Structures are given as C-alpha cells and as structure tokens.
Amino acid sequence: MDLLDGAARSYAWGSRTALAALRGRPTPSPHPEAELWFGAHPGDPATLRSETGDASLLDVVDSDPVGQLGSATVDKYGARLPFLLKLLAAEEPLSLQAHPSSAQAAEGFARENATGVAVDSSVRNYKDSSHKPELVIALTRFDALAGFRDPKRTLELFDHLAVPELAPYSEMLAAQPDSSGLRALFTSWITLPQRALDVVLPSVLEGCVVALGSGPGDFVPELRTVLELGEFYPGDGGVLAALLLNRITLEPGQGLYLAAGNLHAYLRGTAVEIMANSDNVLRGGLTPKHVDVPELLRVLDFEPLDAPVLDPEGERGTPVVYPTPAPEFTIARVDLTSSDTGITTAVAGSTGPRIVLVTEGDVDLVAGGRTLTVHRGGAAWLSATDPDPVVTTASETARLFVATVG
Ligand SMILES: [Zn+2]
C-alpha cells in the first residue's frame, strides 16, 4: 500500500481550474489540465511513492506481475493491469467517438498491422487488440451525448426545429424509424459533401436560435448543445449527428456506461473515468484528431438506447458498486464523515490489485499496522497481497473510489 501520483495529461479541451482545485493547487494552472491517469498504461504510467523511492507503476508491475496483480488477474489478462483509472476535466466538448468490441478490435488491429501502419502513427485506429468499455462517474454536473435517441423523439425534435432543409432527412427517418433508419441518416450526414453541409448546417443552427428564442419549451439542452458544437466545430458533420444522440446530464455520483459501439461525446464537467486498458477510439468528428468515418460506421451500434445512467445506492459507509458487464474493472464509491469508524474499502468478490482514489476530503487508510494519508485528488495503490484497508477521515465529509479488476 503506497501513494500513487497520477500522470497529468494536458489537452486543449481541459480545464485550468477543475483538476488544480481538486488537488489543492494554485489556479489557474499554466496549461489546460484534461486528465490525470492512475494506472500502468505504457503511454503514461502513474508514479508509485514508496519507502524505497519513486517508481513507475508500470515498472513495478512488470518486475513482479503475480505479486502485484495476483495470479488470477495474470492468468486472465496477462502481465498487465487490465484497467486504467482517470480523473477527467472537460471545459470544452470532446470528439464524437465510439469504441470497438473485442472481436472488432482483434480484427482491426490485425488488419492495420498487415497494412504496415505504425502503431504510433496518428492515422492508426487500432493501437491494441482489446475492446474499451468505459464508465464515467460525475464529480460535478457532467454533460454528455451518448447513444442514439428513440427516432420517434428525434422526429419530434426535427418538427420542433421546423427547418425546411431538414425536411428530406426527417422524411427519411420517418419512413424507417428504427436502427436501420438511424444508420441511413447518420451515414448520409457524416458523409455529406462540404457543399451540402454548408447549406444544411447554418439553417439548423439558425433553427436552434429561433426555437430557443421562442421561449421555454422542449429540447432546450439539446438545442443549446448543437449550437455550442456548431461554434466549436464550424462546418463539421458531427454537429448534425449530435441531433440524433441522447443529451445527458449526470448529477454528481451518477455514472454512464459506454458499451462497444455506443456513439458518444463528453461535453463538460469533472468526472472519474475507468476503462479497459486500451487506446482504441474511432472518431466521427468534432475533433482535429484522426477521423475515420468508414471504420466508425463498421463498429457503431444504431439500436436506439435509453440514456444508460447508473445511479447506484447502498448502505452508507460500505462500497457502492457501479454495475457494468465489463470484466476488466469494477469500481465502487465510498462516502464517509468524520464520525464514521470501521469503514471498509473491501469490494465484494474482488481479489486483485486496487487503486483507491480520493475525490473529496483527506482520508487515512489503515492496514497491516500502517496508516497512509491520501489527500483530495490523490490515490493509493494496493497490490493483490495487500489487505483491504479500513478508512477514516478527519474531514467533515470524504468521498473515495475503489477501482479493481472485475
Ligand atoms: Zn470514449
């Protein structure tokens, strides 16, 4: 059991205040801080601070996989940590994206290897052969687009917009208000020639302004989001695609699980994110990064989806698990106050390594006669052989997350 320092990632969409404030550092930060990675990803491993000095978690795991991960994890996933835990702060919208299934990832990785595109090339889609299920848990209110909305409701949105340029597309979806109709409409929008896009898009944005100006009504967050995306990414087909997706706002503590093929874009907010240790992202727009529409179309799931929001509740002082079908990870939340004693961080059924991430207050982890203090924004690494610590806090309230193998 040792302190684990996250690896900071600076992307343009990050925040100069959210992560800095969370970690008790001066704001604004010199660069936009987008993500803090707590894991053993070769791209940016976290740093383990032990009595013997600082070491990369990747090196520590590599030098003793069975001791750190446990034999069950190594047998199932090989000698690597199967999940990556992050703190994420989005000030601006992120790209429109989806992740492949295991079969799609294995096939795509082999295919790109065969064509000789370097794994670190910027035009490479498949950086590894793994799927990438992910779960985001809001720390502040968190806005996102995720999954295709029920087409009947989307047709109501089109009617509400009353934009003549949308009429042919509205008819197209009305003729087939199901996953096939969504596939056809999304495909035609995302492949629309720029000339056509430059006609439809300004009309849609104008329609949003008019609809919002007509007073309080339906679809306000949806229309505002389309307008905002239109400002950030002028002339981008992804702005039209946003009309088809569920517009979701998570309240703090709520989670959103993104299965393979789910088209999504994070819009704004601070969150904990956990995912299988993979880099496989297919982008469809709203980004200056590599976009591969044909490949995105291969992996997308067009089945309409209710907003897949997770809001688990449990007994106070025990870990509350966010249930997902992902085998690579399990994550649980623990809330406690200064008067709580004997609170365990043990997640039922877990035998692997754990990362304890503190997002509110300062906590003491007590195990094996040792006490480790973890401050807000910090984390601790527990190998498979470390016992589950008991947790207390001197802060009025504290919140922490326990991430482990599923
Ligand atoms: Zn994603």
XYZ file of C-alpha atoms and ligand atoms in Angstrom:
407
model
C 0.000 0.000 0.000
C 1.682 3.189 -1.228
C 0.742 6.589 -2.560
C 0.135 6.745 -6.301
C 0.619 10.037 -8.159
C -1.473 10.442 -11.298
C 0.186 11.305 -14.616
C -1.156 14.670 -15.808
C -2.269 14.980 -19.442
C -2.705 18.390 -20.990
C -5.192 18.596 -23.859
C -6.746 21.741 -25.294
C -10.227 20.723 -24.066
C -9.037 20.520 -20.434
C -9.661 22.923 -17.577
C -7.237 25.355 -15.953
C -9.140 25.232 -12.689
C -11.024 21.969 -12.067
C -8.182 19.482 -11.549
C -5.902 22.075 -9.958
C -8.613 22.963 -7.407
C -9.356 19.284 -6.795
C -5.695 18.692 -5.961
C -5.345 21.853 -3.850
C -3.001 23.540 -6.310
C -2.932 27.174 -7.471
C -5.476 28.131 -10.124
C -5.487 28.812 -12.982
C -2.918 26.192 -13.958
C -0.336 27.181 -16.596
C -1.842 24.690 -19.108
C -5.336 23.262 -19.527
C -5.354 20.087 -17.422
C -7.556 17.458 -19.034
C -6.777 14.112 -17.431
C -4.852 12.522 -14.584
C -4.047 8.884 -15.318
C -3.879 6.471 -12.408
C -2.661 3.262 -13.942
C 0.130 1.338 -15.606
C -0.560 2.373 -19.192
C 2.716 2.375 -21.177
C 1.738 5.760 -22.651
C 1.782 7.499 -19.264
C 2.118 5.353 -16.142
C 1.397 6.732 -12.676
C 4.213 7.109 -10.124
C 4.341 4.948 -7.023
C 5.857 6.707 -3.990
C 7.215 4.060 -1.624
C 9.726 3.993 1.226
C 12.366 2.802 -1.237
C 11.797 5.782 -3.554
C 9.679 6.694 -6.561
C 8.965 4.209 -9.330
C 6.713 3.959 -12.355
C 3.732 1.707 -11.616
C 4.357 0.090 -14.992
C 7.898 -0.913 -13.925
C 6.656 -2.155 -10.557
C 4.007 -4.344 -12.214
C 6.427 -5.543 -14.900
C 9.015 -6.598 -12.340
C 6.567 -8.723 -10.301
C 3.272 -9.254 -12.134
C 1.996 -12.093 -9.938
C 2.936 -10.332 -6.698
C 1.337 -7.038 -7.765
C -1.665 -8.234 -9.784
C -2.285 -11.695 -8.302
C -2.196 -14.937 -10.266
C -5.913 -14.851 -11.158
C -5.504 -11.490 -12.950
C -2.275 -12.531 -14.690
C -3.868 -15.811 -15.841
C -6.819 -13.955 -17.327
C -5.286 -10.734 -18.706
C -1.555 -11.369 -18.913
C 1.129 -9.495 -17.005
C -0.536 -6.063 -17.135
C -3.058 -4.047 -15.168
C -6.310 -4.626 -17.105
C -7.891 -1.250 -16.316
C -6.994 2.441 -16.440
C -8.481 4.892 -13.924
C -8.624 8.615 -14.693
C -9.729 11.942 -13.340
C -11.090 13.963 -16.231
C -11.985 17.663 -16.502
C -13.617 18.848 -19.729
C -14.006 22.577 -20.299
C -14.858 22.076 -23.981
C -16.567 19.240 -25.892
C -14.518 16.161 -26.729
C -14.638 14.297 -30.014
C -17.586 12.253 -31.247
C -16.405 8.686 -30.828
C -17.088 5.011 -30.300
C -15.034 2.039 -29.206
C -14.845 -1.395 -30.825
C -15.963 -4.730 -29.407
C -13.324 -7.362 -28.586
C -13.835 -9.105 -31.930
C -13.732 -5.819 -33.890
C -10.586 -4.708 -32.046
C -8.769 -8.007 -32.660
C -9.718 -7.937 -36.349
C -8.903 -4.228 -36.812
C -5.555 -4.484 -35.013
C -4.503 -7.451 -37.175
C -5.721 -5.698 -40.347
C -3.776 -2.485 -39.630
C -0.691 -4.497 -38.679
C -0.934 -6.296 -42.026
C -1.112 -2.999 -43.934
C 2.023 -1.791 -42.157
C 0.658 1.372 -40.479
C 2.928 2.030 -37.474
C 1.171 1.520 -34.116
C 2.117 5.056 -33.040
C 1.001 6.636 -36.334
C -1.558 9.440 -35.985
C -3.757 7.770 -38.633
C -3.806 4.436 -36.799
C -7.250 3.429 -35.428
C -6.368 0.272 -33.519
C -3.436 0.723 -31.123
C -4.028 -2.679 -29.486
C -6.263 -5.728 -29.806
C -8.529 -5.002 -26.824
C -12.054 -3.638 -26.535
C -12.500 -0.480 -24.478
C -15.657 -0.469 -22.386
C -15.709 2.688 -20.270
C -17.628 4.127 -17.353
C -17.690 7.790 -16.406
C -18.839 8.893 -12.934
C -19.675 12.556 -12.416
C -17.944 14.578 -9.693
C -19.672 17.794 -10.810
C -22.684 18.035 -13.095
C -21.446 16.350 -16.241
C -22.903 16.802 -19.726
C -22.544 14.235 -22.486
C -24.067 12.892 -25.664
C -24.427 9.101 -25.610
C -26.309 6.553 -27.703
C -28.945 7.118 -30.379
C -32.204 8.608 -29.123
C -35.534 6.912 -29.896
C -36.186 8.011 -33.519
C -39.781 8.976 -32.674
C -38.471 11.524 -30.209
C -35.834 12.685 -32.704
C -38.621 13.293 -35.250
C -40.322 15.498 -32.642
C -37.063 17.413 -32.318
C -36.943 17.886 -36.119
C -40.556 19.133 -36.085
C -39.751 21.499 -33.246
C -36.833 22.903 -35.252
C -39.042 23.438 -38.334
C -36.075 23.891 -40.678
C -37.030 23.323 -44.354
C -33.532 21.956 -45.134
C -34.156 19.159 -42.616
C -37.384 18.018 -44.307
C -35.851 15.363 -46.620
C -33.914 13.870 -43.703
C -36.945 13.955 -41.485
C -38.907 12.048 -44.160
C -36.063 9.575 -44.434
C -36.176 8.784 -40.713
C -39.985 8.823 -40.571
C -40.071 6.178 -43.300
C -37.927 3.893 -41.160
C -37.985 4.992 -37.509
C -35.612 2.297 -36.248
C -31.932 1.320 -36.176
C -31.840 0.939 -39.991
C -33.265 4.435 -40.456
C -30.760 5.830 -37.959
C -27.919 4.076 -39.767
C -29.045 5.530 -43.109
C -29.494 9.058 -41.778
C -26.293 9.117 -39.725
C -24.319 7.699 -42.655
C -25.657 10.281 -45.073
C -24.979 13.150 -42.648
C -21.486 12.093 -41.665
C -20.514 11.633 -45.322
C -22.309 14.730 -46.634
C -20.146 16.728 -49.081
C -18.972 20.007 -47.544
C -21.049 21.987 -50.082
C -24.258 20.338 -48.866
C -23.188 20.590 -45.241
C -22.596 24.314 -45.679
C -26.259 24.679 -46.652
C -27.903 22.431 -44.035
C -25.757 23.269 -41.031
C -26.246 27.071 -40.917
C -30.016 26.532 -41.340
C -30.098 24.054 -38.475
C -28.108 26.403 -36.243
C -30.416 29.275 -37.170
C -33.369 26.978 -36.396
C -31.892 26.289 -32.955
C -31.581 30.018 -32.249
C -35.202 30.629 -33.316
C -36.553 27.656 -31.338
C -34.671 28.716 -28.209
C -35.801 32.302 -28.667
C -39.456 31.276 -28.805
C -39.484 30.842 -25.026
C -39.208 27.918 -22.649
C -40.006 24.672 -24.361
C -38.856 21.241 -25.280
C -35.329 20.181 -26.150
C -33.561 23.184 -24.603
C -30.343 21.331 -23.609
C -30.314 19.524 -26.984
C -30.569 22.771 -28.968
C -28.027 24.589 -26.820
C -25.573 21.729 -27.294
C -25.985 21.732 -31.081
C -25.375 25.498 -31.113
C -22.322 25.146 -28.918
C -20.872 22.372 -31.076
C -21.551 24.485 -34.164
C -19.472 27.268 -32.638
C -16.577 24.998 -31.679
C -16.580 22.971 -34.900
C -17.989 25.094 -37.765
C -18.823 23.058 -40.862
C -18.418 19.700 -39.092
C -20.896 16.906 -39.897
C -20.635 15.772 -36.286
C -22.754 18.786 -35.308
C -25.699 17.348 -37.283
C -25.052 13.891 -35.828
C -25.464 15.397 -32.354
C -29.170 15.899 -33.204
C -29.580 12.110 -33.126
C -27.998 11.385 -29.743
C -29.293 11.342 -26.177
C -28.297 14.557 -24.408
C -27.464 13.512 -20.867
C -26.683 15.465 -17.707
C -25.245 13.387 -14.880
C -25.598 14.646 -11.322
C -22.570 14.130 -9.041
C -22.286 10.431 -8.199
C -24.210 9.244 -11.256
C -22.415 7.094 -13.819
C -22.678 6.485 -17.558
C -21.555 3.178 -19.024
C -20.428 3.153 -22.649
C -20.505 -0.286 -24.206
C -18.864 -1.163 -27.522
C -20.409 0.667 -30.483
C -22.044 3.414 -28.377
C -21.557 6.762 -30.136
C -20.716 9.386 -27.528
C -19.113 12.744 -26.830
C -18.308 14.229 -23.441
C -19.312 17.876 -23.324
C -18.396 19.435 -19.978
C -17.663 18.582 -16.362
C -15.331 16.801 -13.981
C -15.509 13.049 -13.573
C -13.832 9.827 -12.592
C -13.417 7.529 -15.566
C -12.457 3.879 -15.684
C -11.883 1.787 -18.779
C -10.241 -1.333 -20.083
C -6.559 -0.629 -20.695
C -6.902 0.131 -24.403
C -6.446 3.095 -26.760
C -8.916 2.023 -29.429
C -11.014 5.032 -30.438
C -12.915 5.535 -33.699
C -13.738 9.196 -34.224
C -16.508 10.653 -36.359
C -15.888 14.384 -35.993
C -15.799 17.295 -33.534
C -12.028 16.967 -33.298
C -8.811 17.976 -35.028
C -7.598 14.380 -34.457
C -7.725 11.491 -36.937
C -11.285 10.777 -38.151
C -12.108 7.516 -39.945
C -15.793 7.516 -40.848
C -15.933 4.159 -42.693
C -14.280 2.429 -39.735
C -16.575 4.208 -37.270
C -19.591 3.020 -39.285
C -18.325 -0.561 -39.016
C -18.346 -0.531 -35.219
C -21.388 1.652 -34.436
C -24.444 0.228 -32.740
C -27.511 2.028 -34.149
C -30.014 0.406 -31.807
C -31.864 3.276 -30.048
C -30.970 3.497 -26.397
C -32.478 4.992 -23.295
C -29.918 7.173 -21.568
C -27.829 4.481 -19.812
C -27.413 6.320 -16.500
C -26.277 4.390 -13.423
C -27.339 5.685 -10.026
C -26.385 3.007 -7.525
C -27.293 3.451 -3.897
C -26.110 1.408 -0.984
C -25.628 1.329 2.700
C -23.750 4.344 3.969
C -20.106 3.565 4.708
C -19.866 0.496 2.514
C -18.547 0.483 -1.065
C -21.377 1.081 -3.555
C -20.588 -0.747 -6.784
C -21.449 0.689 -10.231
C -22.653 -2.432 -12.027
C -21.306 -2.933 -15.569
C -20.733 -6.018 -17.715
C -17.052 -5.101 -18.249
C -14.804 -7.903 -16.902
C -11.658 -5.736 -16.757
C -12.847 -3.441 -13.988
C -15.156 -2.870 -11.062
C -15.470 0.487 -9.366
C -17.180 1.352 -6.112
C -17.806 4.599 -4.255
C -17.387 5.103 -0.519
C -18.829 8.166 1.244
C -17.943 8.825 4.859
C -17.938 11.510 7.517
C -15.537 12.309 10.349
C -17.737 10.390 12.812
C -17.621 7.128 10.800
C -15.368 4.347 12.074
C -14.563 0.853 10.819
C -15.467 1.672 7.215
C -14.034 -0.943 4.871
C -12.810 -0.452 1.326
C -13.282 -4.162 0.546
C -15.252 -4.677 -2.662
C -17.135 -7.973 -2.509
C -15.727 -10.639 -4.808
C -12.532 -8.758 -5.607
C -9.154 -10.446 -5.205
C -6.946 -8.343 -7.456
C -4.973 -5.118 -7.164
C -6.838 -1.960 -6.171
C -6.477 1.774 -6.655
C -8.136 3.991 -4.045
C -8.797 7.476 -5.437
C -9.874 10.280 -3.091
C -12.084 12.969 -4.637
C -13.330 14.741 -1.506
C -11.665 15.313 1.875
C -8.452 13.710 3.140
C -8.556 10.091 4.282
C -6.434 7.717 6.323
C -6.108 4.167 5.034
C -5.208 1.751 7.816
C -3.993 -1.765 7.062
C -1.295 -4.136 8.353
C -0.332 -1.753 11.172
C 0.304 1.109 8.716
C -1.563 4.323 8.147
C -1.384 6.065 4.788
C -2.886 9.542 4.428
C -4.312 10.295 0.986
C -5.258 13.864 0.174
C -8.026 15.005 -2.138
C -7.026 14.342 -5.753
C -4.541 11.688 -4.652
C -4.590 7.898 -4.774
C -3.102 4.786 -3.263
C -2.011 1.543 -4.913
C -2.712 -1.760 -3.219
C -1.166 -4.892 -4.643
C -3.087 -8.167 -4.731
C -1.384 -9.240 -1.499
C -2.155 -6.053 0.443
C -5.103 -6.400 2.834
C -8.165 -4.177 2.362
C -7.634 -1.042 4.450
C -10.128 0.466 6.838
C -10.737 4.134 6.120
C -11.338 7.142 8.359
C -11.404 10.856 7.715
C -10.701 13.961 9.752
C -12.547 15.993 7.110
C -16.222 16.700 7.654
C -17.089 14.512 4.676
C -14.990 12.443 2.298
C -15.590 10.548 -0.915
C -13.338 7.943 -2.448
C -13.485 5.408 -5.230
C -12.058 1.886 -5.153
C -11.111 0.539 -8.577
C -10.271 -3.112 -9.012
C -10.425 -5.956 -11.510
C -13.982 -7.051 -12.309
Zn -14.995 7.124 -25.239
